[in-house]
Coordinates of C-alpha atoms in Angstrom, one line a residue:
Chain A
X1 CA 187.3 106.8 144.4
X2 CA 188.1 105.6 140.9
X3 CA 185.7 106.1 138.0
X4 CA 185.7 104.7 134.5
X5 CA 183.6 106.6 131.9
X6 CA 183.0 104.7 128.6
X7 CA 183.1 107.0 125.6
X8 CA 181.8 106.2 122.1
X9 CA 182.4 108.3 119.0
X10 CA 179.2 108.9 117.0
X11 CA 178.0 111.0 114.1
X12 CA 176.5 114.4 115.1
X13 CA 172.8 114.2 115.8
X14 CA 172.0 116.2 112.6
X15 CA 174.3 114.1 110.3
X16 CA 172.8 112.9 107.1
X17 CA 172.4 109.2 107.2
X18 CA 173.5 107.4 104.0
X19 CA 175.3 104.3 103.0
X20 CA 178.0 103.3 100.5
X21 CA 179.5 100.1 99.1
X22 CA 176.2 98.5 98.2
X23 CA 174.7 99.6 101.5
X24 CA 177.3 97.9 103.6
X25 CA 179.1 100.9 105.0
X26 CA 178.0 104.1 106.7
X27 CA 178.8 107.1 104.4
X28 CA 181.2 109.2 106.5
X29 CA 181.4 111.8 103.8
X30 CA 180.9 115.3 105.5
X31 CA 180.0 113.7 108.8
X32 CA 180.9 115.6 112.0
X33 CA 182.0 113.3 114.8
X34 CA 181.0 113.9 118.4
X35 CA 181.1 112.2 121.8
X36 CA 177.9 110.1 122.1
X37 CA 175.6 112.6 123.8
X38 CA 174.6 110.1 126.6
X39 CA 178.3 109.4 127.3
X40 CA 179.1 113.1 127.4
X41 CA 176.2 115.0 128.8
X42 CA 175.2 112.5 131.4
X43 CA 177.9 110.0 132.4
X44 CA 181.1 112.1 131.9
X45 CA 179.7 115.3 133.4
X46 CA 178.3 113.4 136.4
X47 CA 181.7 111.8 136.9
X48 CA 183.3 115.3 136.8
X49 CA 180.8 116.6 139.4
X50 CA 181.7 113.8 141.7
X51 CA 185.4 114.7 141.3
X52 CA 184.6 118.3 142.0
X53 CA 183.1 117.2 145.3
X54 CA 185.9 114.9 146.2
X55 CA 189.1 116.0 144.4
X56 CA 190.9 112.7 145.3
X57 CA 188.6 111.0 142.7
X58 CA 190.4 109.7 139.7
X59 CA 188.5 109.6 136.3
X60 CA 189.6 107.3 133.5
X61 CA 188.0 107.5 130.1
X62 CA 187.9 104.5 127.7
X63 CA 187.0 104.0 124.1
X64 CA 187.4 101.1 121.7
X65 CA 188.4 102.3 118.2
X66 CA 191.1 103.3 115.8
X67 CA 193.2 106.5 115.9
X68 CA 190.3 108.4 114.3
X69 CA 188.7 108.4 117.8
X70 CA 191.5 110.5 119.3
X71 CA 190.0 113.9 118.6
X72 CA 186.8 112.9 120.3
X73 CA 188.6 111.4 123.3
X74 CA 190.7 114.6 123.6
X75 CA 187.5 116.6 123.6
X76 CA 186.2 114.4 126.4
X77 CA 189.5 115.1 128.3
X78 CA 188.9 118.8 127.8
X79 CA 185.7 118.5 129.7
X80 CA 187.4 116.6 132.5
X81 CA 188.9 113.3 133.5
X82 CA 192.5 112.5 134.3
X83 CA 193.6 110.1 131.6
X84 CA 192.2 108.2 128.7
X85 CA 192.6 104.7 127.4
X86 CA 192.0 103.8 123.8
X87 CA 191.8 100.1 122.9
X88 CA 193.3 100.1 119.5
X89 CA 190.8 98.0 117.5
X90 CA 187.7 98.6 115.4
X91 CA 184.5 98.3 117.5
X92 CA 183.3 95.1 115.9
X93 CA 180.2 94.5 118.0
X94 CA 178.8 95.3 121.4
X95 CA 180.2 92.1 123.0
X96 CA 183.6 92.7 121.6
X97 CA 183.7 96.3 122.9
X98 CA 182.3 95.3 126.3
X99 CA 184.8 92.5 126.7
X100 CA 187.7 94.9 125.9
X101 CA 186.4 97.3 128.5
X102 CA 185.9 94.5 131.0
X103 CA 189.5 93.4 130.5
X104 CA 190.8 96.8 131.5
X105 CA 188.2 97.1 134.3
X106 CA 189.4 93.9 135.9
X107 CA 193.0 95.2 136.0
X108 CA 192.2 98.7 137.2
X109 CA 189.4 97.8 139.7
X110 CA 187.1 100.8 139.3
X111 CA 184.5 101.8 142.0
X112 CA 182.1 103.1 139.4
X113 CA 181.7 102.4 135.7
X114 CA 179.5 104.9 133.8
X115 CA 178.1 104.3 130.3
X116 CA 175.6 106.2 128.3
X117 CA 172.2 104.4 128.1
X118 CA 172.9 103.8 124.4
X119 CA 175.0 105.2 121.6
X120 CA 173.0 107.2 119.1
X121 CA 174.4 105.3 116.1
X122 CA 173.7 101.6 116.8
X123 CA 171.2 102.1 119.7
X124 CA 172.5 98.9 121.4
X125 CA 171.9 99.7 125.1
X126 CA 174.2 96.7 125.6
X127 CA 177.6 97.8 126.8
X128 CA 176.7 98.6 130.4
X129 CA 174.9 95.4 131.1
X130 CA 177.7 93.3 129.4
X131 CA 180.5 95.0 131.3
X132 CA 178.6 94.5 134.5
X133 CA 178.1 90.8 133.8
X134 CA 181.7 90.3 132.6
X135 CA 183.1 91.9 135.7
X136 CA 180.4 90.3 138.0
X137 CA 179.3 93.8 139.3
X138 CA 175.7 95.0 140.1
X139 CA 174.2 96.9 137.2
X140 CA 171.8 99.8 137.4
X141 CA 170.3 100.8 134.0
X142 CA 168.7 104.0 132.8
X143 CA 169.8 106.1 135.8
X144 CA 168.5 109.6 136.2
X145 CA 170.3 110.5 139.5
X146 CA 173.4 109.3 141.2
X147 CA 174.5 110.3 144.7
X148 CA 177.4 109.0 146.8
X149 CA 177.5 108.6 150.6
X150 CA 180.8 107.1 151.5
X151 CA 180.9 103.8 149.7
X152 CA 177.2 103.6 149.0
X153 CA 175.5 104.8 145.9
X154 CA 171.9 106.1 145.9
X155 CA 170.6 105.8 142.3
X156 CA 167.3 106.8 140.7
X157 CA 166.5 104.9 137.6
X158 CA 163.7 104.7 135.1
X159 CA 161.5 101.6 135.3
X160 CA 158.4 100.8 133.3
X161 CA 155.7 103.4 134.2
X162 CA 157.8 105.2 136.8
X163 CA 161.0 105.6 138.7
X164 CA 162.7 103.7 141.6
X165 CA 165.5 104.6 143.9
X166 CA 168.1 101.9 144.6
X167 CA 170.9 101.7 147.2
X168 CA 174.0 99.7 146.4
X169 CA 177.5 99.3 147.8
X170 CA 180.3 100.0 145.3
X171 CA 181.4 98.8 142.9
X172 CA 178.6 99.4 140.4
X173 CA 178.0 99.8 136.7
X174 CA 175.5 102.5 135.8
X175 CA 174.0 103.4 132.4
X176 CA 173.1 107.1 132.4
X177 CA 170.4 109.2 130.8
X178 CA 168.8 112.6 131.0
X179 CA 168.6 113.9 134.6
X180 CA 172.1 112.7 135.7
X181 CA 173.7 116.0 134.9
X182 CA 173.6 119.0 132.6
X183 CA 175.6 119.5 129.4
X184 CA 178.8 121.5 129.8
X185 CA 181.0 123.3 127.2
X186 CA 184.7 122.8 127.5
X187 CA 186.6 126.0 128.5
X188 CA 190.0 127.1 127.2
X189 CA 191.8 125.9 130.3
X190 CA 190.3 122.5 129.9
X191 CA 191.2 122.4 126.2
X192 CA 194.8 123.3 127.0
X193 CA 195.0 120.8 129.8
X194 CA 193.7 118.0 127.6
X195 CA 196.7 118.3 125.3
X196 CA 199.0 117.0 128.0
X197 CA 196.8 114.5 129.7
X198 CA 197.9 110.9 129.1
X199 CA 196.1 109.0 126.3
X200 CA 197.2 105.4 126.6
X201 CA 196.8 103.3 123.5
X202 CA 196.6 99.6 124.4
X203 CA 196.3 96.6 122.0
X204 CA 193.1 94.6 122.2
X205 CA 192.6 91.3 124.0
X206 CA 191.9 88.3 121.7
X207 CA 188.1 88.2 121.7
X208 CA 185.8 87.0 118.9
X209 CA 182.8 89.2 117.9
X210 CA 179.5 87.3 118.0
X211 CA 177.6 89.3 115.4
X212 CA 178.4 91.2 112.1
X213 CA 176.5 93.8 110.1
X214 CA 175.6 92.5 106.7
X215 CA 173.8 95.6 105.3
X216 CA 171.9 98.8 106.0
X217 CA 168.6 100.0 104.7
X218 CA 166.8 103.4 104.8
X219 CA 163.2 103.4 105.8
X220 CA 160.7 103.6 103.0
X221 CA 159.8 107.2 102.1
X222 CA 156.5 108.5 103.5
X223 CA 153.8 108.7 100.9
X224 CA 153.5 112.5 101.6
X225 CA 151.3 114.4 104.0
X226 CA 147.6 114.7 103.5
X227 CA 146.7 118.3 104.4
X228 CA 143.3 119.0 105.8
X229 CA 141.9 122.6 106.0
X230 CA 141.7 124.1 109.5
X231 CA 138.1 124.8 108.8
X232 CA 137.3 121.2 108.3
X233 CA 138.7 119.4 111.4
X234 CA 135.9 116.8 111.1
X235 CA 137.6 115.6 107.9
X236 CA 140.8 114.8 109.9
X237 CA 138.8 112.9 112.4
X238 CA 137.1 110.9 109.6
X239 CA 140.5 110.1 108.0
X240 CA 142.0 109.0 111.3
X241 CA 139.0 106.8 112.0
X242 CA 138.2 105.4 108.6
X243 CA 141.4 105.5 106.6
X244 CA 144.2 105.2 109.2
X245 CA 142.1 103.3 111.7
X246 CA 144.1 105.0 114.4
X247 CA 141.3 106.2 116.6
Chain B
X1 CA 166.6 73.4 121.0
X2 CA 163.7 75.8 121.6
X3 CA 162.8 79.4 121.5
X4 CA 162.6 80.8 125.1
X5 CA 160.6 84.0 125.6
X6 CA 161.1 86.1 128.7
X7 CA 157.7 87.3 129.9
X8 CA 157.9 90.4 132.1
X9 CA 155.4 90.9 134.9
X10 CA 154.6 93.8 137.2
X11 CA 152.5 93.3 140.4
X12 CA 151.4 89.9 139.2
X13 CA 150.3 91.0 135.8
X14 CA 151.9 90.2 132.4
X15 CA 153.1 93.3 130.6
X16 CA 151.5 94.3 127.3
X17 CA 154.8 94.1 125.5
X18 CA 155.2 90.5 126.7
X19 CA 152.2 89.4 124.6
X20 CA 153.9 90.9 121.6
X21 CA 157.2 89.0 122.2
X22 CA 155.1 85.8 122.9
X23 CA 153.5 86.2 119.4
X24 CA 156.9 87.0 117.9
X25 CA 158.7 84.1 119.6
X26 CA 155.9 81.6 118.6
X27 CA 156.2 82.7 114.9
X28 CA 160.0 82.3 115.1
X29 CA 159.7 78.9 116.7
X30 CA 157.3 77.8 113.9
X31 CA 159.7 79.2 111.3
X32 CA 162.6 77.1 112.9
X33 CA 160.4 74.0 113.4
X34 CA 160.8 74.1 117.1
X35 CA 158.6 74.9 120.2
X36 CA 158.0 78.3 121.8
X37 CA 158.4 78.2 125.6
X38 CA 158.0 81.1 128.0
X39 CA 159.9 82.0 131.2
X40 CA 158.1 83.9 134.0
X41 CA 160.0 85.1 137.1
X42 CA 158.2 85.8 140.4
X43 CA 154.7 85.1 141.5
X44 CA 151.8 86.1 139.3
X45 CA 148.0 86.4 139.5
X46 CA 147.3 86.2 135.8
X47 CA 146.6 82.8 134.4
X48 CA 149.9 81.7 132.8
X49 CA 148.2 78.9 130.7
X50 CA 146.5 81.7 128.7
X51 CA 149.9 82.4 127.1
X52 CA 148.9 79.4 124.9
X53 CA 146.7 81.8 123.0
X54 CA 149.8 83.5 121.7
X55 CA 151.4 80.2 120.6
X56 CA 153.4 79.3 123.8
X57 CA 153.5 75.6 124.4
X58 CA 155.1 75.5 127.9
X59 CA 155.4 78.3 130.5
X60 CA 158.3 77.8 132.9
X61 CA 157.9 79.7 136.1
X62 CA 160.5 80.4 138.8
X63 CA 157.9 81.3 141.5
X64 CA 160.2 83.0 144.0
X65 CA 159.0 86.2 145.5
X66 CA 162.5 87.7 145.4
X67 CA 162.0 87.9 141.7
X68 CA 158.9 90.1 141.9
X69 CA 161.4 93.0 141.7
X70 CA 163.8 93.5 138.9
X71 CA 167.4 92.9 139.9
X72 CA 169.8 92.7 137.0
X73 CA 172.3 90.3 138.6
X74 CA 169.6 87.9 140.0
X75 CA 167.6 88.0 136.8
X76 CA 170.7 87.3 134.7
X77 CA 171.6 84.3 136.8
X78 CA 168.2 82.8 136.8
X79 CA 167.5 83.4 133.1
X80 CA 170.9 82.1 132.0
X81 CA 170.5 79.1 134.2
X82 CA 167.0 78.4 132.7
X83 CA 168.4 78.7 129.2
X84 CA 171.0 76.1 130.0
X85 CA 168.6 73.7 131.8
X86 CA 166.0 74.0 129.0
X87 CA 168.5 73.8 126.2
X88 CA 167.0 76.9 124.5
X89 CA 168.9 78.2 121.4
X90 CA 167.1 81.5 120.9
X91 CA 166.1 83.8 123.8
X92 CA 163.7 86.7 123.2
X93 CA 163.2 89.8 125.3
X94 CA 161.1 93.0 124.8
X95 CA 163.4 96.1 124.4
X96 CA 161.6 97.8 127.3
X97 CA 163.2 99.3 130.4
X98 CA 163.3 95.7 131.8
X99 CA 164.8 94.3 128.6
X100 CA 167.4 97.0 128.6
X101 CA 168.4 96.1 132.2
X102 CA 169.0 92.4 131.5
X103 CA 169.1 91.2 127.9
X104 CA 172.7 92.2 127.2
X105 CA 173.8 90.8 130.6
X106 CA 172.2 87.4 129.8
X107 CA 173.8 87.4 126.3
X108 CA 177.3 88.1 127.7
X109 CA 176.8 85.4 130.3
X110 CA 175.9 82.8 127.6
X111 CA 178.5 84.2 125.2
X112 CA 175.6 84.7 122.8
X113 CA 175.3 87.3 120.1
X114 CA 172.5 89.8 120.7
X115 CA 170.5 92.1 118.5
X116 CA 168.7 94.8 120.5
X117 CA 165.9 96.9 119.0
X118 CA 164.9 94.2 116.5
X119 CA 162.1 95.3 114.3
X120 CA 161.1 92.1 112.4
X121 CA 161.4 88.3 112.4
X122 CA 164.9 87.0 111.7
X123 CA 165.7 85.8 108.2
X124 CA 166.7 82.2 108.8
X125 CA 167.0 81.2 105.1
X126 CA 170.8 81.5 105.2
X127 CA 172.2 81.8 108.7
X128 CA 170.4 84.0 111.3
X129 CA 169.9 87.6 110.3
X130 CA 168.0 90.1 112.4
X131 CA 166.8 93.5 111.3
X132 CA 167.1 96.3 113.8
X133 CA 166.7 100.1 113.9
X134 CA 169.9 102.1 113.9
X135 CA 170.7 105.8 113.9
X136 CA 167.8 106.4 116.2
X137 CA 165.2 105.1 113.8
X138 CA 166.7 106.9 110.7
X139 CA 167.8 103.5 109.2
X140 CA 167.8 99.7 109.7
X141 CA 170.7 97.3 109.8
X142 CA 170.7 93.6 109.0
X143 CA 172.8 91.8 111.6
X144 CA 174.0 88.2 111.4
X145 CA 174.4 86.4 114.7
X146 CA 177.2 83.7 114.6
X147 CA 177.0 82.2 118.1
X148 CA 175.2 78.9 119.0
X149 CA 172.7 80.7 121.2
X150 CA 171.0 83.8 119.9
X151 CA 169.4 86.7 121.9
X152 CA 166.9 89.1 120.4
X153 CA 165.4 92.2 122.2
X154 CA 162.4 93.2 120.2
X155 CA 161.3 96.9 119.8
X156 CA 157.9 97.4 121.5
X157 CA 155.0 98.2 119.2
X158 CA 156.9 96.7 116.2
X159 CA 155.1 93.4 115.9
X160 CA 151.3 92.7 115.9
X161 CA 150.0 90.7 118.8
X162 CA 147.8 87.8 117.7
X163 CA 145.6 85.9 120.1
X164 CA 144.0 82.6 119.1
X165 CA 143.0 79.6 121.1
X166 CA 145.0 77.2 123.2
X167 CA 146.4 76.7 126.6
X168 CA 150.0 76.4 127.6
X169 CA 151.3 73.8 130.0
X170 CA 152.6 75.5 133.1
X171 CA 155.6 74.0 134.8
X172 CA 157.6 75.0 137.8
X173 CA 161.4 75.5 137.4
X174 CA 163.6 75.1 140.4
X175 CA 166.6 77.5 140.3
X176 CA 168.5 78.9 143.2
X177 CA 167.9 82.6 143.3
X178 CA 170.3 84.1 145.9
X179 CA 170.2 87.5 147.5
X180 CA 170.1 90.8 145.7
X181 CA 173.1 93.2 146.2
X182 CA 170.9 96.1 145.2
X183 CA 168.3 97.4 147.8
X184 CA 165.2 99.1 146.4
X185 CA 164.5 102.0 148.6
X186 CA 161.4 103.4 146.9
X187 CA 159.3 102.8 143.8
X188 CA 157.4 105.7 142.4
X189 CA 154.9 104.6 139.7
X190 CA 153.0 107.3 137.8
X191 CA 149.5 106.4 138.7
X192 CA 146.5 107.2 136.5
X193 CA 148.5 108.2 133.5
X194 CA 149.2 106.0 130.5
X195 CA 153.0 105.2 130.5
X196 CA 154.5 106.9 127.5
X197 CA 156.3 104.0 126.1
X198 CA 153.3 101.7 126.3
X199 CA 150.7 104.2 124.9
X200 CA 148.8 103.5 121.7
X201 CA 148.2 107.2 121.2
X202 CA 150.5 110.1 122.2
X203 CA 149.6 113.8 122.1
X204 CA 152.7 115.9 122.2
X205 CA 153.3 119.7 122.5
X206 CA 156.1 122.0 121.5
X207 CA 157.0 125.7 121.8
X208 CA 154.0 126.5 119.6
X209 CA 151.9 126.2 122.7
X210 CA 153.6 129.3 124.0
X211 CA 153.6 128.5 127.7
X212 CA 152.7 125.8 130.3
X213 CA 149.5 127.7 131.1
X214 CA 148.2 126.7 127.7
X215 CA 148.5 122.9 128.1
X216 CA 144.8 122.6 129.0
X217 CA 143.7 122.1 125.3
X218 CA 146.4 119.4 124.8
X219 CA 145.4 117.6 128.0
X220 CA 141.7 117.7 127.0
X221 CA 142.5 116.1 123.7
X222 CA 144.7 113.5 125.3
X223 CA 142.0 112.7 127.8
X224 CA 139.4 112.2 125.1
X225 CA 141.8 109.9 123.2
X226 CA 143.0 108.0 126.4
X227 CA 146.4 109.1 125.2
X228 CA 149.7 109.7 127.0
X229 CA 151.2 113.2 126.8
X230 CA 154.7 114.1 125.6
X231 CA 156.6 117.2 124.7
X232 CA 159.6 118.4 122.7
X233 CA 163.0 119.1 124.3
X234 CA 162.8 122.9 124.5
X235 CA 159.5 122.5 126.4
X236 CA 161.1 120.1 128.9
X237 CA 164.3 122.3 129.2
X238 CA 162.1 125.3 130.0
X239 CA 160.4 123.2 132.7
X240 CA 157.0 123.7 131.1
X241 CA 156.5 120.0 131.4
X242 CA 158.3 117.3 133.3
X243 CA 161.5 115.8 131.8
X244 CA 160.1 112.3 131.6
X245 CA 157.7 113.6 128.9
X246 CA 160.5 114.7 126.6
X247 CA 160.5 112.6 123.4
X248 CA 163.4 112.8 120.9
X249 CA 166.8 111.5 120.3
X250 CA 168.1 112.3 123.8
X251 CA 164.8 111.8 125.5
X252 CA 162.3 108.9 125.3
X253 CA 161.9 107.1 122.0
X254 CA 158.4 105.9 121.3
X255 CA 156.5 104.0 118.6
X256 CA 152.8 104.5 119.2
X257 CA 150.0 103.8 116.7
X258 CA 149.2 107.5 116.5
X259 CA 151.4 110.5 117.3
X260 CA 149.8 113.9 117.3
X261 CA 152.3 116.8 117.3
X262 CA 151.0 120.2 118.3
X263 CA 153.2 123.2 117.7
X264 CA 156.4 121.1 117.2
X265 CA 158.5 122.1 114.2
X266 CA 160.0 118.7 113.8
X267 CA 163.8 119.1 114.2
X268 CA 165.7 116.0 113.2
X269 CA 166.5 115.2 116.8
X270 CA 162.8 115.2 117.7
X271 CA 161.9 113.0 114.7
X272 CA 164.5 110.5 115.8
X273 CA 162.4 109.8 118.9
X274 CA 159.0 109.5 117.2
X275 CA 159.7 108.3 113.6
X276 CA 158.7 104.7 114.4
X277 CA 155.1 105.9 115.1
X278 CA 152.6 104.2 112.7
X279 CA 150.6 107.4 112.0
X280 CA 151.8 110.9 112.5
X281 CA 149.5 114.0 112.6
X282 CA 151.1 117.4 112.7
X283 CA 149.2 120.6 113.6
X284 CA 151.4 123.7 113.1
X285 CA 150.7 127.3 111.8
X286 CA 154.0 127.3 109.8
X287 CA 153.5 125.5 106.5
X288 CA 157.3 125.2 106.2
X289 CA 157.7 123.2 109.4
X290 CA 159.9 120.2 108.6
X291 CA 157.6 117.9 110.5
X292 CA 155.0 118.0 107.7
X293 CA 157.5 116.1 105.5
X294 CA 157.4 113.2 108.1
X295 CA 153.7 113.4 108.7
X296 CA 150.8 111.3 107.4
X297 CA 148.1 114.0 108.1
X298 CA 148.5 117.6 108.8
X299 CA 146.6 120.8 109.4
X300 CA 148.3 124.2 108.7
X301 CA 146.6 126.4 111.2
X302 CA 146.4 128.0 114.6
X303 CA 146.5 125.2 117.1
X304 CA 144.6 127.3 119.7
X305 CA 141.6 127.1 117.4
X306 CA 142.2 123.7 115.8
X307 CA 142.8 121.6 118.9
X308 CA 139.6 122.3 120.8
X309 CA 137.7 121.7 117.6
X310 CA 139.5 118.4 117.2
X311 CA 138.5 117.3 120.7
X312 CA 134.9 118.2 120.0
X313 CA 134.8 116.4 116.7
X314 CA 136.2 113.2 118.3
X315 CA 133.5 113.4 121.0
X316 CA 131.0 113.8 118.2
X317 CA 132.3 110.8 116.3
X318 CA 132.1 108.7 119.4
X319 CA 128.5 109.9 119.9
X320 CA 129.2 111.5 123.3

């Protein structure tokens, strides 16, 4: 069994969101970088659990980015995984990233490719579907459970208004979310082992990005909360009905 | 050249979010001086000509029963093939669970640039620039699409549905469908409850409710408002409520018209899941709770006293 886990570097969930250079660049000042939580807590940890059940499993991690991604990918290796691949290029847009991953996937022939359901910075929810399409592989989005029986995967996924369980013969591309696994903390042995695990740096394939970011904006500030006395709940109902027209 | 809008259906009925993208696509078509056409996959009982009310001129239907269930590969094939046959230059999806399963795949197939989570009509005055939410709703980005075909996946509840008069022409589209590689073993729809991501009103509870046994007052309020129920992460982690109710950065992200937060302090990760709500009401006994800064209306008080009163007052207002 050979699994690829796609890893994205994102700002910490509590990072202050601000922009520089006339609102064209994300302000990285003081920002802590983490593994995108969906990639780490759900897809990587589930891959590690599959390897714990079947030690013959090989896990590769992949990220598309510059050398500044190395600490994050080392942290992912500390959790688990056998080796990492970094495609040495800026993550220009989702198509560019997915096409780079697909390029590697076509050479390595993975049984399972896991992605997070989205990255918490650009909220694209696009990489999994694109990689699946570019490698002509079935795609299961928003998975909450993943079980293997031989070469068949049983996957629960979120659909509108509920959940469904799918059965598919490998290979498969799966986007992962809450329910797949529980967050883990790297232990000292893992951190030590990660130092010597291979991190291959490969040069990107020639692919054109199809989109570009022109600028960022912050949402308009809220006008401020209107406080109502707890002894006058009727006033809140009146405001919601007459002023906000929300009920 | 036309704008093609993917219309999602479930059990023969058009989804609410699809009327929103129909309206959005029709406005965009008018802006571009072209026609808005819709694509429906599978068999439906709703009258497709009624999509004309939202500005759709032609509804193309691939009425193959295999397409009554979502399969990413089959849908991608059929949609991409339709786009080619119809010569569409813009393709619109709703950024729902269905949209997230297929929109990026279709874009990759067509080598089309995609913006997911769009929040407004594109600016087509100079190129094709789409605004989308980024950093989990904490900011917006303006993204230029450079490819010949453009794909947009619109955030649900971000565009006002407008129904007027008119009937669309309904036309059948012949496209080979093939066989699915994925077998659906079971479908488990939550019956009787309002799906969280489609709800107009959401009532949500946090640790301030002190335990699962106290959820009755929240459920009463939700019932009175025909609202969906949600909770904060600590509540889901403690198994007071099911995980699918968890809203926040790592849970479900929602954008209802009204979000009522009971006993939730409003950590930044929680706000990231709800900050696209139109109106936010916070009830919390701690006046320093950060959620008040993001709220439109608030009551500083004991929710165990305030919430039952609120339910009563709403009943009174409705003359019940």
